[in-house]
mmCIF file of C-alpha atoms in Angstrom:
data_model
loop_
_atom_site.group_PDB
_atom_site.id
_atom_site.type_symbol
_atom_site.label_atom_id
_atom_site.label_comp_id
_atom_site.label_asym_id
_atom_site.label_seq_id
_atom_site.Cartn_x
_atom_site.Cartn_y
_atom_site.Cartn_z
ATOM 1 C CA MET A 1 162.860 211.306 160.715
ATOM 2 C CA LYS A 2 163.920 211.144 164.396
ATOM 3 C CA PHE A 3 165.094 214.759 164.530
ATOM 4 C CA PHE A 4 163.491 215.061 167.955
ATOM 5 C CA GLU A 5 161.888 212.844 170.586
ATOM 6 C CA HIS A 6 158.145 212.283 170.252
ATOM 7 C CA LYS A 7 156.622 213.209 173.612
ATOM 8 C CA PRO A 8 152.824 212.949 173.884
ATOM 9 C CA PHE A 9 151.119 214.711 176.798
ATOM 10 C CA ASP A 10 147.666 215.917 177.874
ATOM 11 C CA SER A 11 145.493 215.467 174.754
ATOM 12 C CA ARG A 12 142.802 217.965 175.821
ATOM 13 C CA THR A 13 145.369 220.719 176.290
ATOM 14 C CA VAL A 14 146.966 219.971 172.923
ATOM 15 C CA MET A 15 143.606 219.904 171.137
ATOM 16 C CA GLY A 16 142.429 223.183 172.674
ATOM 17 C CA PHE A 17 145.748 224.835 171.954
ATOM 18 C CA GLY A 18 145.795 223.643 168.332
ATOM 19 C CA VAL A 19 142.235 224.787 167.644
ATOM 20 C CA LEU A 20 142.869 228.188 169.273
ATOM 21 C CA ASN A 21 146.048 228.676 167.237
ATOM 22 C CA GLY A 22 144.186 227.866 164.031
ATOM 23 C CA ILE A 23 141.418 230.330 164.861
ATOM 24 C CA SER A 24 144.006 233.001 165.714
ATOM 25 C CA ILE A 25 145.743 232.631 162.342
ATOM 26 C CA GLY A 26 142.428 232.757 160.502
ATOM 27 C CA LEU A 27 141.253 235.869 162.335
ATOM 28 C CA LEU A 28 144.519 237.724 161.691
ATOM 29 C CA ASN A 29 144.213 237.035 157.964
ATOM 30 C CA LEU A 30 140.551 238.058 157.963
ATOM 31 C CA SER A 31 141.477 241.237 159.830
ATOM 32 C CA LEU A 32 143.963 242.102 157.099
ATOM 33 C CA GLY A 33 141.379 241.322 154.431
ATOM 34 C CA PHE A 34 138.577 243.457 155.891
ATOM 35 C CA ASN A 35 140.618 246.411 157.167
ATOM 36 C CA SER A 36 143.006 248.937 155.733
ATOM 37 C CA VAL A 37 146.727 248.229 156.146
ATOM 38 C CA GLY A 38 146.970 251.043 158.692
ATOM 39 C CA PHE A 39 144.218 249.600 160.888
ATOM 40 C CA TYR A 40 145.745 246.127 160.597
ATOM 41 C CA GLN A 41 149.053 247.527 161.853
ATOM 42 C CA MET A 42 147.192 249.063 164.791
ATOM 43 C CA THR A 43 145.766 245.598 165.509
ATOM 44 C CA LYS A 44 149.277 244.132 165.654
ATOM 45 C CA LEU A 45 150.447 246.980 167.892
ATOM 46 C CA ALA A 46 147.597 246.278 170.330
ATOM 47 C CA ILE A 47 148.816 242.700 170.916
ATOM 48 C CA ILE A 48 151.689 243.770 173.213
ATOM 49 C CA PRO A 49 149.629 245.830 175.716
ATOM 50 C CA CYS A 50 146.903 243.170 175.635
ATOM 51 C CA THR A 51 149.471 240.441 176.442
ATOM 52 C CA VAL A 52 150.905 242.531 179.277
ATOM 53 C CA ILE A 53 147.419 243.053 180.749
ATOM 54 C CA LEU A 54 146.487 239.347 180.526
ATOM 55 C CA GLU A 55 149.773 238.167 182.071
ATOM 56 C CA THR A 56 149.431 240.731 184.852
ATOM 57 C CA LEU A 57 145.828 239.805 185.664
ATOM 58 C CA PHE A 58 145.921 236.011 185.351
ATOM 59 C CA PHE A 59 149.571 235.087 185.930
ATOM 60 C CA ARG A 60 150.523 237.831 188.421
ATOM 61 C CA LYS A 61 153.513 238.684 186.252
ATOM 62 C CA LYS A 62 155.056 242.059 187.036
ATOM 63 C CA PHE A 63 156.432 244.401 184.389
ATOM 64 C CA SER A 64 158.720 247.114 185.735
ATOM 65 C CA ARG A 65 158.267 250.739 184.732
ATOM 66 C CA SER A 66 161.482 250.515 182.714
ATOM 67 C CA ILE A 67 160.068 247.652 180.649
ATOM 68 C CA GLN A 68 156.739 249.450 180.216
ATOM 69 C CA MET A 69 158.532 252.619 179.108
ATOM 70 C CA SER A 70 160.686 250.765 176.549
ATOM 71 C CA LEU A 71 157.608 248.990 175.140
ATOM 72 C CA SER A 72 155.816 252.343 174.829
ATOM 73 C CA VAL A 73 158.765 253.783 172.883
ATOM 74 C CA LEU A 74 158.786 250.720 170.615
ATOM 75 C CA LEU A 75 155.048 250.908 169.912
ATOM 76 C CA LEU A 76 155.286 254.644 169.234
ATOM 77 C CA GLY A 77 158.070 254.093 166.707
ATOM 78 C CA VAL A 78 156.332 251.262 164.866
ATOM 79 C CA GLY A 79 153.110 253.273 164.848
ATOM 80 C CA VAL A 80 154.824 256.306 163.326
ATOM 81 C CA ALA A 81 156.531 254.146 160.693
ATOM 82 C CA THR A 82 153.622 251.947 159.611
ATOM 83 C CA VAL A 83 150.239 253.438 160.493
ATOM 84 C CA THR A 84 149.158 255.662 157.631
ATOM 85 C CA ASP A 85 145.389 255.410 157.255
ATOM 86 C CA LEU A 86 142.743 254.318 159.737
ATOM 87 C CA GLN A 87 139.613 253.285 157.860
ATOM 88 C CA LEU A 88 137.128 251.707 160.263
ATOM 89 C CA ASN A 89 134.255 249.336 159.566
ATOM 90 C CA ALA A 90 132.112 247.215 161.864
ATOM 91 C CA VAL A 91 133.056 243.742 160.565
ATOM 92 C CA GLY A 92 136.759 244.589 160.377
ATOM 93 C CA SER A 93 136.766 246.036 163.911
ATOM 94 C CA ILE A 94 135.099 242.928 165.377
ATOM 95 C CA LEU A 95 137.520 240.623 163.536
ATOM 96 C CA SER A 96 140.485 242.667 164.761
ATOM 97 C CA LEU A 97 139.302 242.550 168.381
ATOM 98 C CA LEU A 98 138.844 238.768 168.209
ATOM 99 C CA ALA A 99 142.233 238.397 166.508
ATOM 100 C CA ILE A 100 143.965 240.356 169.299
ATOM 101 C CA ILE A 101 142.363 238.305 172.088
ATOM 102 C CA THR A 102 142.936 234.881 170.503
ATOM 103 C CA THR A 103 146.513 235.707 169.470
ATOM 104 C CA CYS A 104 147.437 236.885 172.965
ATOM 105 C CA ILE A 105 145.949 233.789 174.619
ATOM 106 C CA ALA A 106 147.562 231.432 172.086
ATOM 107 C CA GLN A 107 151.014 232.962 172.569
ATOM 108 C CA ILE A 108 150.724 232.896 176.361
ATOM 109 C CA MET A 109 149.652 229.241 176.152
ATOM 110 C CA THR A 110 152.650 228.483 173.920
ATOM 111 C CA ASN A 111 154.918 229.624 176.721
ATOM 112 C CA THR A 112 153.044 228.122 179.682
ATOM 113 C CA ILE A 113 152.432 224.692 178.081
ATOM 114 C CA GLN A 114 156.119 224.222 177.268
ATOM 115 C CA LYS A 115 157.086 225.006 180.844
ATOM 116 C CA LYS A 116 154.249 223.096 182.525
ATOM 117 C CA PHE A 117 154.672 219.839 180.583
ATOM 118 C CA LYS A 118 158.435 220.286 180.002
ATOM 119 C CA VAL A 119 158.213 219.857 176.244
ATOM 120 C CA SER A 120 160.324 221.532 173.587
ATOM 121 C CA SER A 121 158.955 223.908 170.966
ATOM 122 C CA THR A 122 159.271 221.178 168.328
ATOM 123 C CA GLN A 123 157.392 218.630 170.431
ATOM 124 C CA LEU A 124 154.547 221.073 171.091
ATOM 125 C CA LEU A 125 154.328 222.069 167.434
ATOM 126 C CA TYR A 126 154.310 218.405 166.355
ATOM 127 C CA GLN A 127 151.463 217.568 168.741
ATOM 128 C CA SER A 128 149.263 220.584 167.962
ATOM 129 C CA CYS A 129 149.838 220.814 164.203
ATOM 130 C CA PRO A 130 147.099 218.329 163.123
ATOM 131 C CA TYR A 131 144.404 220.114 165.153
ATOM 132 C CA GLN A 132 145.548 223.502 163.887
ATOM 133 C CA SER A 133 145.520 222.347 160.247
ATOM 134 C CA LEU A 134 142.141 220.627 160.567
ATOM 135 C CA THR A 135 140.615 223.762 162.135
ATOM 136 C CA LEU A 136 141.800 225.966 159.265
ATOM 137 C CA PHE A 137 140.786 223.423 156.621
ATOM 138 C CA LEU A 138 137.231 223.137 157.957
ATOM 139 C CA ILE A 139 136.592 226.784 158.852
ATOM 140 C CA GLY A 140 138.652 228.549 156.166
ATOM 141 C CA PRO A 141 136.654 227.722 153.018
ATOM 142 C CA PHE A 142 133.330 228.266 154.820
ATOM 143 C CA LEU A 143 134.352 231.725 156.079
ATOM 144 C CA ASP A 144 135.785 232.670 152.690
ATOM 145 C CA GLY A 145 132.491 231.794 151.028
ATOM 146 C CA PHE A 146 130.404 233.522 153.702
ATOM 147 C CA LEU A 147 132.392 236.771 153.836
ATOM 148 C CA THR A 148 133.617 237.164 150.246
ATOM 149 C CA ASN A 149 131.047 235.160 148.220
ATOM 150 C CA GLN A 150 133.938 233.317 146.542
ATOM 151 C CA ASN A 151 134.707 229.601 146.537
ATOM 152 C CA VAL A 152 138.354 228.793 147.194
ATOM 153 C CA PHE A 153 138.019 225.472 145.352
ATOM 154 C CA ALA A 154 136.740 227.212 142.209
ATOM 155 C CA PHE A 155 140.002 229.120 141.775
ATOM 156 C CA ASN A 156 142.169 228.333 138.749
ATOM 157 C CA TYR A 157 145.237 226.712 140.328
ATOM 158 C CA THR A 158 147.947 227.003 137.684
ATOM 159 C CA SER A 159 151.377 225.408 138.147
ATOM 160 C CA GLN A 160 152.821 228.798 139.062
ATOM 161 C CA VAL A 161 150.166 229.356 141.753
ATOM 162 C CA VAL A 162 150.731 225.873 143.206
ATOM 163 C CA PHE A 163 154.504 226.449 143.248
ATOM 164 C CA PHE A 164 154.157 229.631 145.291
ATOM 165 C CA ILE A 165 151.617 228.000 147.632
ATOM 166 C CA VAL A 166 154.070 225.161 148.341
ATOM 167 C CA LEU A 167 156.920 227.665 148.767
ATOM 168 C CA SER A 168 154.792 229.699 151.176
ATOM 169 C CA CYS A 169 154.022 226.544 153.193
ATOM 170 C CA LEU A 170 157.710 225.600 153.451
ATOM 171 C CA ILE A 171 158.588 229.097 154.660
ATOM 172 C CA SER A 172 155.691 228.958 157.124
ATOM 173 C CA VAL A 173 157.098 225.777 158.655
ATOM 174 C CA SER A 174 160.330 227.597 159.515
ATOM 175 C CA VAL A 175 158.312 230.535 160.850
ATOM 176 C CA ASN A 176 156.325 228.195 163.120
ATOM 177 C CA PHE A 177 159.478 226.525 164.420
ATOM 178 C CA SER A 178 161.096 229.875 165.223
ATOM 179 C CA THR A 179 157.887 231.270 166.756
ATOM 180 C CA PHE A 180 157.425 228.383 169.196
ATOM 181 C CA LEU A 181 161.148 228.357 170.001
ATOM 182 C CA VAL A 182 161.332 232.084 170.786
ATOM 183 C CA ILE A 183 158.144 232.124 172.884
ATOM 184 C CA GLY A 184 159.206 228.985 174.778
ATOM 185 C CA LYS A 185 162.684 230.299 175.573
ATOM 186 C CA THR A 186 161.691 233.908 176.297
ATOM 187 C CA SER A 187 158.128 235.236 176.613
ATOM 188 C CA PRO A 188 155.149 236.265 174.443
ATOM 189 C CA VAL A 189 156.023 239.943 174.895
ATOM 190 C CA THR A 190 159.618 239.404 173.737
ATOM 191 C CA TYR A 191 158.304 237.551 170.691
ATOM 192 C CA GLN A 192 156.077 240.518 169.819
ATOM 193 C CA VAL A 193 159.067 242.860 170.162
ATOM 194 C CA LEU A 194 160.942 240.635 167.719
ATOM 195 C CA GLY A 195 157.935 240.739 165.408
ATOM 196 C CA HIS A 196 158.039 244.531 165.290
ATOM 197 C CA LEU A 197 161.741 244.355 164.443
ATOM 198 C CA LYS A 198 160.646 242.227 161.484
ATOM 199 C CA THR A 199 158.216 244.986 160.465
ATOM 200 C CA CYS A 200 161.025 247.550 160.464
ATOM 201 C CA LEU A 201 163.251 245.214 158.440
ATOM 202 C CA VAL A 202 160.449 244.677 155.899
ATOM 203 C CA LEU A 203 160.197 248.440 155.392
ATOM 204 C CA ALA A 204 163.984 248.810 155.086
ATOM 205 C CA PHE A 205 164.451 245.894 152.673
ATOM 206 C CA GLY A 206 161.468 247.052 150.643
ATOM 207 C CA TYR A 207 163.215 250.370 150.128
ATOM 208 C CA VAL A 208 166.656 248.885 149.390
ATOM 209 C CA LEU A 209 165.663 245.914 147.215
ATOM 210 C CA LEU A 210 162.302 246.878 145.700
ATOM 211 C CA HIS A 211 162.728 250.671 145.765
ATOM 212 C CA ASP A 212 159.459 251.154 147.623
ATOM 213 C CA PRO A 213 158.647 254.778 148.513
ATOM 214 C CA PHE A 214 160.293 255.746 151.793
ATOM 215 C CA SER A 215 159.518 258.945 153.684
ATOM 216 C CA TRP A 216 161.196 260.713 156.587
ATOM 217 C CA ARG A 217 158.285 259.530 158.692
ATOM 218 C CA ASN A 218 159.246 255.902 158.010
ATOM 219 C CA ILE A 219 162.883 256.598 158.894
ATOM 220 C CA LEU A 220 161.955 258.453 162.100
ATOM 221 C CA GLY A 221 159.550 255.674 163.144
ATOM 222 C CA ILE A 222 162.117 252.929 162.558
ATOM 223 C CA LEU A 223 164.769 254.817 164.548
ATOM 224 C CA ILE A 224 162.369 255.316 167.479
ATOM 225 C CA ALA A 225 161.355 251.642 167.335
ATOM 226 C CA VAL A 226 165.006 250.517 167.348
ATOM 227 C CA VAL A 227 165.660 252.695 170.409
ATOM 228 C CA GLY A 228 162.681 251.029 172.129
ATOM 229 C CA MET A 229 164.008 247.551 171.241
ATOM 230 C CA VAL A 230 167.482 248.368 172.554
ATOM 231 C CA LEU A 231 166.014 249.727 175.806
ATOM 232 C CA TYR A 232 163.768 246.657 176.191
ATOM 233 C CA SER A 233 166.711 244.289 175.671
ATOM 234 C CA TYR A 234 168.888 246.272 178.097
ATOM 235 C CA PHE A 235 166.303 246.408 180.894
ATOM 236 C CA CYS A 236 165.439 242.702 180.451
ATOM 237 C CA THR A 237 169.139 241.802 180.737
ATOM 238 C CA VAL A 238 169.625 243.972 183.826
ATOM 239 C CA GLU A 239 166.568 242.537 185.585
ATOM 240 C CA THR A 240 167.623 238.967 184.747
ATOM 241 C CA GLN A 241 171.087 239.599 186.207
ATOM 242 C CA GLN A 242 169.548 241.072 189.358
ATOM 243 C CA LYS A 243 167.336 237.993 189.797
ATOM 244 C CA ASN A 244 170.352 235.703 189.359
ATOM 245 C CA VAL A 245 172.281 237.654 191.994
ATOM 246 C CA GLU A 246 169.360 237.350 194.434
ATOM 247 C CA VAL A 247 168.944 233.609 193.799
ATOM 248 C CA SER A 248 172.651 232.697 194.093
ATOM 249 C CA PRO A 249 173.032 233.300 197.883
ATOM 250 C CA GLN A 250 169.913 231.211 198.566
ATOM 251 C CA GLN A 251 171.297 228.331 196.515
ATOM 252 C CA VAL A 252 174.605 228.531 198.389
ATOM 253 C CA LYS A 253 172.811 228.365 201.755
ATOM 254 C CA GLU A 254 170.756 225.370 200.638
ATOM 255 C CA SER A 255 173.821 223.541 199.322
ATOM 256 C CA GLU A 256 175.669 224.156 202.609
ATOM 257 C CA ALA A 257 172.738 222.956 204.699
ATOM 258 C CA GLY A 258 171.964 219.933 202.559
ATOM 259 C CA PRO A 259 174.907 217.664 203.545
ATOM 260 C CA LEU A 260 174.389 218.406 207.260
ATOM 261 C CA ILE A 261 170.729 217.395 207.089
ATOM 262 C CA ALA A 262 171.512 214.291 205.062
ATOM 263 C CA ASP A 263 174.314 213.337 207.464
ATOM 264 C CA SER A 264 172.036 213.720 210.497
ATOM 265 C CA MET A 265 169.360 211.545 208.937
ATOM 266 C CA SER A 266 171.825 208.836 207.939
ATOM 267 C CA LYS A 267 173.101 208.637 211.521
ATOM 268 C CA VAL A 268 169.581 208.210 212.849
ATOM 269 C CA GLU A 269 168.863 205.468 210.314
ATOM 270 C CA ASN A 270 172.095 203.671 211.250
ATOM 271 C CA GLY A 271 171.127 203.829 214.927
ATOM 272 C CA GLY A 272 174.056 205.744 216.302
ATOM 273 C CA GLY A 273 176.045 208.923 216.452
ATOM 274 C CA GLY A 274 179.632 210.018 216.656
ATOM 275 C CA VAL A 275 179.576 210.647 220.466
ATOM 276 C CA ASP A 276 178.618 207.994 223.048
ATOM 277 C CA ASP A 277 175.083 208.313 224.400
ATOM 278 C CA GLU A 278 174.711 211.844 223.033
ATOM 279 C CA PRO A 279 171.209 212.450 221.720
ATOM 280 C CA LEU A 280 171.178 213.149 218.014
ATOM 281 C CA LYS A 281 169.459 216.303 216.837
ATOM 282 C CA VAL A 282 167.163 215.776 213.906
ATOM 283 C CA PRO A 283 165.809 218.732 211.914
ATOM 284 C CA MET A 284 162.457 219.858 213.240
ATOM 285 C CA TRP A 285 160.967 220.100 209.730
ATOM 286 C CA SER A 286 161.750 216.514 208.768
ATOM 287 C CA SER A 287 158.385 214.782 208.338
ATOM 288 C CA LYS A 288 160.111 211.391 208.335
ATOM 289 C CA TYR A 289 161.024 211.700 212.003
ATOM 290 C CA SER A 290 158.116 213.859 213.191
ATOM 291 C CA ARG A 291 155.935 212.577 215.992
ATOM 292 C CA GLU A 292 152.509 211.366 215.102
#
């Protein structure tokens, strides 16, 4: 429909990314299916520290103590609000561990691929979608049959069921667009912070609209989480402003030096200078005029 420019790039990277994303989605759903809700929430909480560790080890990204403190406050609040029971089992624990690792890697790749190949979130999603869908289509029914002894194709798909499946898919498209956009423009950690805000909103709307039971523990946890989000946003903004202040003087120096260098080179190429018989000084670092 020409809403965006089709931009193909490295096919191996796209294929690996699409397959990994599909596996990540499948493992998260399996983790929810084989664990209690409380343990599943702990799995989601573990994604932030895991992402921080991976980015620190492999990308040399530094997280200040202020950022680490705000993330700790956020995780504490979400944990207080959502984690109720922790029922452990071997299969569920393994699935959760794999879900954490694959999700962290997939979200880091979402950010790095967009920057490396200079593609938008929509272009990346368009390229990787077929591989992601094919992975889930091939693995999903097999795993369902192996782990639950139920055949997904034997289910009675009434018109009402099909309607809600289609509705879920349409909503998921918007979720995918927003996910890739947020990660591409910010970072995987910021996306996870936004995801925990969603968790708090789900609890709040559940109480207001559906009259779900709401305890003081939920309220306290949400308030702590909101404080952590506000602190995270504040410290990120401050650090970004500090980086911009540090970069600005360097850009000014480069822009002032640029015309002088260009002017010197143009005089050499034209074979003369402004003063008779005065030797022209060419920058020492210019490889074009360096001696062999």
